[in-house]
CSV table of C-alpha atoms in Angstrom, one decimal:
chain,number,residue,atom,x,y,z
A,526,MET,CA,0.0,0.0,0.0
A,527,ILE,CA,2.8,2.4,0.8
A,528,PHE,CA,4.6,1.7,-2.5
A,529,SER,CA,1.4,2.0,-4.5
A,530,SER,CA,0.6,5.4,-3.1
A,531,MET,CA,4.0,7.0,-3.8
A,532,PRO,CA,3.1,8.4,-7.3
A,533,GLU,CA,0.0,10.1,-5.9
A,534,LEU,CA,2.2,11.6,-3.1
A,535,ILE,CA,4.8,12.8,-5.6
A,536,ASP,CA,2.0,14.4,-7.7
A,537,GLU,CA,0.6,16.1,-4.7
A,538,ASN,CA,4.0,17.5,-3.7
A,539,LYS,CA,4.7,18.7,-7.2
A,540,SER,CA,1.3,20.4,-7.4
A,541,GLU,CA,2.0,22.1,-4.1
A,542,ASN,CA,5.5,23.3,-5.3
A,543,ASP,CA,4.0,24.5,-8.6
A,544,TYR,CA,1.3,26.4,-6.7
A,545,LYS,CA,3.9,28.0,-4.4
A,546,LYS,CA,6.0,29.0,-7.4
A,547,ASN,CA,3.0,30.5,-9.1
A,548,GLN,CA,2.1,32.4,-5.9
A,549,ASP,CA,5.6,33.7,-5.6
A,550,LEU,CA,5.5,34.9,-9.2
A,551,GLU,CA,2.1,36.5,-8.7
A,552,ASN,CA,3.3,38.4,-5.6
A,553,TYR,CA,6.4,39.6,-7.4
A,554,PHE,CA,4.6,40.8,-10.5
A,555,ALA,CA,1.9,42.5,-8.3
A,556,ASN,CA,4.4,44.4,-6.2
A,557,THR,CA,7.3,45.4,-8.4
A,558,ILE,CA,7.6,49.0,-9.4
A,559,ILE,CA,9.3,48.2,-12.8
A,560,PRO,CA,7.4,47.6,-16.0
A,561,GLN,CA,7.8,43.9,-16.8
A,562,LEU,CA,6.1,41.4,-19.1
A,563,PHE,CA,6.1,37.6,-19.2
A,564,ILE,CA,5.6,36.2,-22.7
A,565,ASP,CA,5.6,32.5,-23.3
A,566,ARG,CA,7.3,30.5,-26.1
A,567,ASN,CA,4.2,30.8,-28.3
A,568,LEU,CA,4.4,34.6,-28.0
A,569,ILE,CA,1.4,34.8,-25.7
A,570,LEU,CA,1.4,37.6,-23.2
A,571,LYS,CA,0.8,35.7,-19.9
A,572,LYS,CA,1.5,38.4,-17.2
A,573,PHE,CA,2.5,42.0,-16.8
A,574,THR,CA,3.2,44.2,-13.8
A,575,PRO,CA,1.0,47.1,-12.8
A,576,PRO,CA,3.6,49.7,-14.0
A,577,ALA,CA,3.6,48.0,-17.4
A,578,MET,CA,-0.2,48.4,-17.5
A,579,ARG,CA,0.2,52.1,-16.9
A,580,GLN,CA,3.2,52.6,-19.1
A,581,PHE,CA,1.9,50.8,-22.2
A,582,SER,CA,-1.9,51.1,-21.7
A,583,LEU,CA,-2.4,47.4,-21.1
A,584,THR,CA,-5.6,45.9,-19.7
A,585,GLU,CA,-6.5,42.6,-18.1
A,586,GLU,CA,-8.1,41.7,-21.5
A,587,ASP,CA,-4.6,41.7,-23.0
A,588,VAL,CA,-3.6,38.7,-20.9
A,589,ASN,CA,-3.4,35.5,-23.0
A,590,ARG,CA,-3.4,37.5,-26.2
A,591,ASP,CA,-0.8,37.0,-29.0
A,592,ILE,CA,1.9,39.6,-28.7
A,593,HIS,CA,1.4,40.5,-32.4
A,594,ASP,CA,-2.1,41.8,-31.4
A,595,VAL,CA,-0.8,44.1,-28.7
A,596,LYS,CA,2.6,45.1,-30.2
A,597,GLU,CA,1.3,48.6,-31.1
A,598,ASN,CA,0.9,49.3,-27.3
A,599,PHE,CA,4.7,49.1,-26.9
A,600,ARG,CA,5.7,51.0,-30.1
A,601,PHE,CA,9.1,49.2,-30.3
A,602,PRO,CA,9.6,48.3,-34.0
A,603,THR,CA,11.8,45.2,-33.4
A,604,LEU,CA,10.2,43.9,-30.2
A,605,ILE,CA,8.9,40.6,-31.6
A,606,GLU,CA,12.1,39.9,-33.5
A,607,ASN,CA,14.1,40.5,-30.2
A,608,ILE,CA,11.8,38.2,-28.2
A,609,GLU,CA,12.1,35.4,-30.8
A,610,GLU,CA,15.9,35.8,-30.8
A,611,VAL,CA,16.1,35.3,-27.0
A,612,ILE,CA,13.8,32.3,-27.0
A,613,GLN,CA,15.8,30.7,-29.7
A,614,THR,CA,19.3,31.4,-28.4
A,615,GLY,CA,18.7,31.6,-24.7
A,616,GLU,CA,21.0,34.7,-24.5
A,617,ILE,CA,20.1,37.8,-22.6
A,618,LEU,CA,19.4,40.8,-24.8
A,619,GLU,CA,20.0,44.3,-23.5
A,620,LYS,CA,19.5,47.4,-25.7
A,621,GLU,CA,18.4,51.0,-25.6
A,622,VAL,CA,15.1,51.5,-27.5
A,623,GLN,CA,13.0,54.4,-28.4
A,624,THR,CA,9.2,54.3,-28.8
A,625,THR,CA,7.5,56.1,-31.6
A,626,ASP,CA,6.3,58.8,-29.1
A,627,GLY,CA,10.0,59.7,-28.4
A,628,LYS,CA,10.6,58.0,-25.0
A,629,TRP,CA,13.7,56.0,-24.4
A,630,TYR,CA,14.0,52.7,-22.4
A,631,GLN,CA,16.7,50.3,-21.4
A,632,MET,CA,15.1,47.0,-22.5
A,633,ASN,CA,16.3,43.8,-21.0
A,634,ILE,CA,14.9,40.5,-22.4
A,635,LEU,CA,15.8,37.4,-20.3
A,636,PRO,CA,14.9,33.8,-21.2
A,637,TYR,CA,12.5,32.1,-18.9
A,638,ARG,CA,14.1,28.7,-18.3
A,639,VAL,CA,12.4,25.4,-17.5
A,640,PHE,CA,15.5,23.7,-16.1
A,641,GLU,CA,13.9,20.2,-15.6
A,642,GLU,CA,13.1,20.1,-19.3
A,643,ASN,CA,16.2,22.1,-20.4
A,644,ARG,CA,14.2,24.5,-22.6
A,645,ASN,CA,13.2,28.1,-22.8
A,646,ASP,CA,9.5,28.6,-22.0
A,647,GLY,CA,9.4,32.2,-22.9
A,648,VAL,CA,10.9,35.5,-21.9
A,649,ILE,CA,10.6,38.1,-19.1
A,650,ILE,CA,11.1,41.7,-20.4
A,651,THR,CA,12.1,44.6,-18.2
A,652,PHE,CA,11.8,48.2,-19.2
A,653,VAL,CA,13.6,51.1,-17.4
A,654,ASP,CA,12.7,54.6,-18.5
A,655,ILE,CA,16.0,56.4,-19.4
A,656,THR,CA,14.5,59.3,-21.3
A,657,LYS,CA,15.9,61.9,-18.9
A,658,ARG,CA,19.4,60.3,-19.1
A,659,ILE,CA,19.3,60.3,-22.9
A,660,ARG,CA,18.3,63.9,-23.0
A,661,ALA,CA,21.0,64.8,-20.5
A,662,ILE,CA,23.6,63.1,-22.7
A,663,GLY,CA,22.2,65.1,-25.7
A,664,GLU,CA,22.6,68.3,-23.7
A,665,LEU,CA,26.1,67.3,-22.7
A,666,GLU,CA,27.0,66.7,-26.3
A,667,LYS,CA,25.6,70.2,-27.2
A,668,LEU,CA,27.5,71.7,-24.3
A,669,ASN,CA,30.7,70.0,-25.5
A,670,SER,CA,30.1,71.3,-29.0
A,671,GLU,CA,29.6,74.9,-27.7
A,672,TYR,CA,32.7,74.6,-25.5
A,673,HIS,CA,35.0,73.5,-28.4
A,674,THR,CA,33.5,76.2,-30.6
A,675,LEU,CA,34.3,78.8,-28.0
A,676,ILE,CA,37.8,77.5,-27.3
A,677,ASP,CA,38.5,77.5,-31.1
A,678,ALA,CA,37.3,81.1,-31.3
A,679,LEU,CA,39.3,82.2,-28.3
A,680,SER,CA,42.5,80.6,-29.5
A,681,HIS,CA,42.0,82.1,-33.0
A,682,ASP,CA,41.1,85.7,-31.9
A,683,ILE,CA,43.5,86.0,-29.0
A,684,ARG,CA,46.5,85.2,-31.2
A,685,GLN,CA,46.6,88.6,-33.0
A,686,PRO,CA,46.5,91.0,-30.0
A,687,LEU,CA,48.8,88.7,-28.1
A,688,SER,CA,51.4,88.8,-30.9
A,689,ALA,CA,51.0,92.5,-31.1
A,690,ILE,CA,51.7,92.9,-27.4
A,691,VAL,CA,54.9,90.8,-27.7
A,692,LEU,CA,56.2,92.9,-30.6
A,693,LEU,CA,55.2,96.1,-29.0
A,694,SER,CA,57.1,95.3,-25.8
A,695,ASP,CA,60.4,95.2,-27.9
A,696,THR,CA,59.5,98.4,-29.8
A,697,LEU,CA,58.6,100.2,-26.6
A,698,LEU,CA,61.9,99.2,-25.0
A,699,ASN,CA,63.8,100.5,-28.1
A,700,ALA,CA,61.9,103.8,-28.0
A,701,TYR,CA,62.5,104.2,-24.3
A,702,ASN,CA,66.3,103.6,-24.8
A,703,LYS,CA,66.4,106.2,-27.6
A,704,GLN,CA,64.3,108.6,-25.5
A,705,ASN,CA,61.9,108.9,-28.5
A,706,ALA,CA,58.9,110.3,-26.7
A,707,PRO,CA,56.5,110.6,-29.8
A,708,GLN,CA,57.3,107.0,-30.8
A,709,PHE,CA,56.9,105.8,-27.3
A,710,GLU,CA,53.5,107.4,-26.9
A,711,LYS,CA,52.4,106.1,-30.2
A,712,TYR,CA,53.2,102.5,-29.3
A,713,ILE,CA,51.7,102.9,-25.8
A,714,ALA,CA,48.4,103.7,-27.5
A,715,THR,CA,48.7,100.7,-29.7
A,716,LEU,CA,49.6,98.5,-26.7
A,717,LYS,CA,46.5,99.8,-24.9
A,718,ALA,CA,44.3,99.0,-27.9
A,719,SER,CA,45.6,95.5,-28.1
A,720,SER,CA,45.2,95.0,-24.3
A,721,ASN,CA,41.6,96.3,-24.6
A,722,ALA,CA,40.9,93.9,-27.4
A,723,MET,CA,42.1,91.0,-25.3
A,724,ARG,CA,40.0,92.2,-22.4
A,725,ASP,CA,36.8,92.5,-24.5
A,726,LEU,CA,37.5,89.1,-26.0
A,727,LEU,CA,37.7,87.5,-22.6
A,728,ILE,CA,34.5,89.4,-21.4
A,729,ASP,CA,32.6,88.0,-24.4
A,730,PHE,CA,34.0,84.6,-23.9
A,731,ILE,CA,33.0,84.5,-20.3
A,732,ALA,CA,29.6,85.9,-20.9
A,733,VAL,CA,28.8,83.4,-23.6
A,734,GLY,CA,30.6,80.5,-21.8
A,735,GLU,CA,28.6,81.0,-18.6
A,736,ASP,CA,25.3,81.0,-20.5
A,737,GLN,CA,25.5,77.7,-22.4
A,738,PRO,CA,22.5,75.3,-22.4
A,739,GLU,CA,22.1,73.9,-18.9
A,740,LEU,CA,22.9,70.3,-18.4
A,741,GLU,CA,20.7,70.0,-15.3
A,742,GLY,CA,17.0,70.4,-15.8
A,743,GLU,CA,14.9,71.2,-18.8
A,744,PRO,CA,14.0,74.7,-20.0
A,745,VAL,CA,11.8,76.5,-17.4
A,746,ARG,CA,9.1,79.1,-17.4
A,747,VAL,CA,10.9,82.5,-17.4
A,748,ASN,CA,9.8,86.1,-17.6
A,749,ILE,CA,11.5,88.0,-20.4
A,750,GLU,CA,10.7,91.4,-18.8
A,751,ASN,CA,12.4,90.4,-15.5
A,752,ILE,CA,15.5,89.1,-17.3
A,753,ALA,CA,15.7,92.2,-19.5
A,754,GLN,CA,15.6,94.4,-16.4
A,755,ASP,CA,18.4,92.3,-14.9
A,756,VAL,CA,20.5,92.8,-18.0
A,757,ILE,CA,19.9,96.5,-18.2
A,758,ILE,CA,21.0,96.8,-14.6
A,759,SER,CA,24.2,94.9,-15.4
A,760,LEU,CA,24.9,97.4,-18.1
A,761,LYS,CA,23.7,100.4,-16.1
A,762,SER,CA,27.1,102.1,-15.8
A,763,GLU,CA,27.7,102.1,-19.5
A,764,ILE,CA,24.1,103.1,-20.3
A,765,PHE,CA,24.4,106.1,-17.9
A,766,ASN,CA,27.8,107.2,-19.0
A,767,LYS,CA,26.9,107.2,-22.7
A,768,GLY,CA,23.5,108.8,-22.2
A,769,ILE,CA,21.6,105.8,-23.7
A,770,SER,CA,17.8,105.8,-23.8
A,771,ILE,CA,16.1,102.4,-23.4
A,772,ALA,CA,12.3,101.9,-23.8
A,773,THR,CA,10.4,98.7,-23.3
A,774,ASP,CA,7.0,97.3,-24.5
A,775,PHE,CA,6.3,93.8,-23.3
A,776,GLN,CA,3.0,92.6,-24.7
A,777,THR,CA,3.8,89.1,-23.5
A,778,SER,CA,6.4,88.1,-21.0
A,779,GLU,CA,6.6,84.4,-20.3
A,780,ILE,CA,8.4,81.7,-22.3
A,781,ILE,CA,9.7,78.2,-21.7
A,782,PHE,CA,13.5,78.6,-22.2
A,783,SER,CA,16.8,78.3,-20.4
A,784,ARG,CA,17.1,81.2,-18.0
A,785,ASN,CA,20.8,81.6,-18.5
A,786,ASN,CA,20.5,81.4,-22.3
A,787,LEU,CA,17.8,84.1,-22.3
A,788,ARG,CA,20.0,86.4,-20.3
A,789,SER,CA,22.9,85.7,-22.7
A,790,ILE,CA,20.8,86.6,-25.7
A,791,LEU,CA,19.5,89.8,-24.3
A,792,TYR,CA,23.0,90.8,-23.0
A,793,ASN,CA,24.7,90.2,-26.3
A,794,LEU,CA,22.0,92.1,-28.3
A,795,LEU,CA,22.0,95.1,-26.0
A,796,ARG,CA,25.8,95.2,-25.9
A,797,ASN,CA,26.0,95.1,-29.7
A,798,SER,CA,23.6,98.0,-29.9
A,799,ILE,CA,25.8,100.0,-27.5
A,800,LYS,CA,29.0,99.1,-29.3
A,801,TYR,CA,27.6,100.0,-32.7
A,802,LYS,CA,26.0,103.4,-31.8
A,803,LYS,CA,26.5,106.3,-34.1
A,804,ALA,CA,29.2,108.7,-33.0
A,805,GLY,CA,27.8,112.0,-31.6
A,806,GLU,CA,24.2,110.9,-31.6
A,807,LEU,CA,22.0,109.7,-28.7
A,808,LEU,CA,21.5,106.0,-28.8
A,809,LYS,CA,17.9,104.8,-28.5
A,810,ILE,CA,17.1,101.2,-27.9
A,811,ASN,CA,13.6,99.7,-27.9
A,812,ILE,CA,12.9,96.2,-26.4
A,813,SER,CA,9.5,94.6,-27.1
A,814,THR,CA,7.8,91.3,-27.2
A,815,VAL,CA,4.7,90.1,-29.1
A,816,LYS,CA,3.0,86.8,-29.7
A,817,GLN,CA,3.1,85.8,-33.4
A,818,ASP,CA,1.7,82.5,-34.7
A,819,ASP,CA,3.6,79.7,-33.0
A,820,TYR,CA,6.3,82.0,-31.6
A,821,ILE,CA,6.9,84.7,-29.0
A,822,VAL,CA,9.0,87.3,-30.7
A,823,LEU,CA,11.5,89.5,-28.8
A,824,GLN,CA,12.7,92.6,-30.7
A,825,VAL,CA,15.7,94.7,-29.9
A,826,LYS,CA,15.7,97.9,-32.1
A,827,ASP,CA,18.3,100.6,-32.2
A,828,ASN,CA,19.2,103.7,-34.2
A,829,GLY,CA,22.9,102.8,-34.5
A,830,ILE,CA,25.2,102.6,-37.5
A,831,GLY,CA,23.2,99.8,-39.1
A,832,ILE,CA,24.4,96.8,-41.2
A,833,ALA,CA,24.8,96.7,-45.0
A,834,ALA,CA,22.6,94.2,-46.8
A,835,GLU,CA,25.6,92.2,-48.0
A,836,HIS,CA,26.7,91.6,-44.4
A,837,GLN,CA,23.4,90.7,-42.7
A,838,GLU,CA,23.6,87.0,-43.3
A,839,ALA,CA,27.3,86.8,-42.5
A,840,ILE,CA,27.0,88.3,-39.0
A,841,PHE,CA,25.5,85.1,-37.7
A,842,HIS,CA,28.6,83.1,-38.9
A,843,LYS,CA,31.5,82.4,-36.5
A,844,SER,CA,34.0,85.2,-35.9
A,845,THR,CA,32.2,87.7,-38.3
A,846,ARG,CA,32.3,91.3,-37.3
A,847,VAL,CA,30.4,94.3,-38.9
A,848,SER,CA,33.3,96.6,-38.4
A,849,HIS,CA,37.0,95.9,-37.5
A,850,LYS,CA,37.2,99.4,-36.2
A,851,ILE,CA,35.0,98.3,-33.3
A,852,GLU,CA,36.4,95.8,-30.8
A,853,GLY,CA,34.7,92.4,-30.5
A,854,THR,CA,35.0,88.7,-31.3
A,855,GLY,CA,32.2,88.2,-33.8
A,856,MET,CA,31.0,85.2,-31.7
A,857,GLY,CA,28.0,86.6,-29.9
A,858,LEU,CA,25.4,86.4,-32.7
A,859,TYR,CA,26.8,83.1,-33.8
A,860,ILE,CA,26.3,81.6,-30.4
A,861,ILE,CA,22.8,83.2,-30.0
A,862,LYS,CA,21.8,81.6,-33.3
A,863,ARG,CA,22.9,78.2,-32.2
A,864,MET,CA,21.2,78.5,-28.8
A,865,LEU,CA,17.9,79.4,-30.5
A,866,GLU,CA,18.1,76.7,-33.2
A,867,ASN,CA,18.9,74.1,-30.6
A,868,ASN,CA,15.5,74.9,-29.0
A,869,GLY,CA,13.3,75.3,-32.1
A,870,GLY,CA,13.8,79.1,-32.5
A,871,SER,CA,15.6,81.5,-34.8
A,872,ILE,CA,16.9,85.0,-35.1
A,873,LYS,CA,16.6,87.6,-38.0
A,874,VAL,CA,17.9,91.1,-38.6
A,875,GLU,CA,16.5,94.1,-40.5
A,876,SER,CA,18.9,96.9,-41.0
A,877,GLN,CA,20.1,99.8,-43.2
A,878,PRO,CA,23.4,101.6,-42.9
A,879,GLY,CA,22.9,104.8,-40.9
A,880,GLN,CA,19.3,103.8,-40.0
A,881,GLY,CA,19.9,101.3,-37.2
A,882,SER,CA,19.1,97.7,-36.8
A,883,THR,CA,16.2,95.5,-35.5
A,884,PHE,CA,17.0,92.0,-34.3
A,885,SER,CA,13.9,89.7,-34.0
A,886,VAL,CA,14.3,86.7,-31.8
A,887,TYR,CA,11.8,83.9,-32.3
A,888,PHE,CA,11.1,81.6,-29.3
A,889,ALA,CA,9.0,78.5,-30.1
A,890,LEU,CA,5.7,78.9,-28.3
A,891,ASN,CA,5.0,76.3,-25.6
A,892,LYS,CA,1.3,75.3,-25.9
A,893,ASP,CA,0.8,75.5,-22.1
A,894,ILE,CA,1.5,79.3,-22.0
C-alpha cells in the first residue's frame, strides 16, 4: 500500500510546489515598481506588472493575447524579433530602444528557463525609462560642442592681439632707450588698444561661456521682462555714462526657455547696440515682445550705425564682425543663433546703414502658455 501510493504523493508534492511558485511569481509581479512582461514561447502575453499596465496602456483583456495583437501598445519596431531571438538562443538581450512617441527605455529580455526540461519557456522583459538620461547626454553633447567652438574662437582671436603685445614690448623698449617720446606714446596707445581687445575678447568669452545650455534640468518658465531688467542693470554704468535711452514694451512676457541662455541673448543684443552706436548721436534702444503665430518674438531695435545688406547673413557666422574698427570677437550672434536653433527658435535682422538695426528673436511657443 505504501509503495502504490508513492506516485500520488509525488504528484501532490509537485502540485504544491508549482502552486507555491505561481504564488511567488504572482506576488512579485503584483508588487514590483518596474514595468515587466512575461511572454511564453508561443508569443502569448501571460502576465505583466501594474507599472507595465500604466506605461503601455495594457488591460486585463490583453492577458493570453498574442503579442502580435498588442505590439502597437509598446511602439518598439523590433520587439517581436528580439523576443524570438532570445527564446531561440537563450541569450540575454540588452538594448536601448525608443518608442514612436519619443521616449527612451533600457530594455532587458531574459529567457524564462524550465530547467527540468532544459528549454526556454518564454521571456521576461524589463523596461527602465531612461528618457531623462538620454536627454541629459544630448545636452552634454551640445555643451561640449559649444565649449569646443568657444575654445576655437578664443584661440583664434587672441593670437593677433597677443602677438602685437609681444612685438610692442620690444618696440617700446627700443623707443625708451632712444628717449623717443613721440614713438613711445604712439606704441603705448597701440599697446593699450591690443590689451583692450584681449579684455573684451575674454569678457565676451566668459559671458557666452557661462550661458551655455544647462545640463541639469529642462527649460523652465521664465519672464522676459524680468530678465531684461536684470541685463539693463548689469549694463547700467555704460548706459548712464553714454546717455543711452532704453524703452520697453512687453505685450507678453513668459516663455519656456533656459534662464541663462535668455540672459545671454539679451545681454549680447544690448551690448551690440551699445557698441555700434552712431558717433555723436544719442542711442535709443527699444525692447519689445509680441505673440506671433507659434512664436513669441523678442525685438531689440536701435538707431545705431546699421548693417549693410551684404553683411546681414554673415554676421551670424562664426567670428564675423560688422566693423573691424569696433572691438569684439564676432562670436555673440553666432552663439545666439545656435542657442535658438537648438531649441526650435531663430533670429533675424532688418537693417540699413545709418538707420539702425532691428533684431527679431523667435522663441518656439509652448502650448501650455
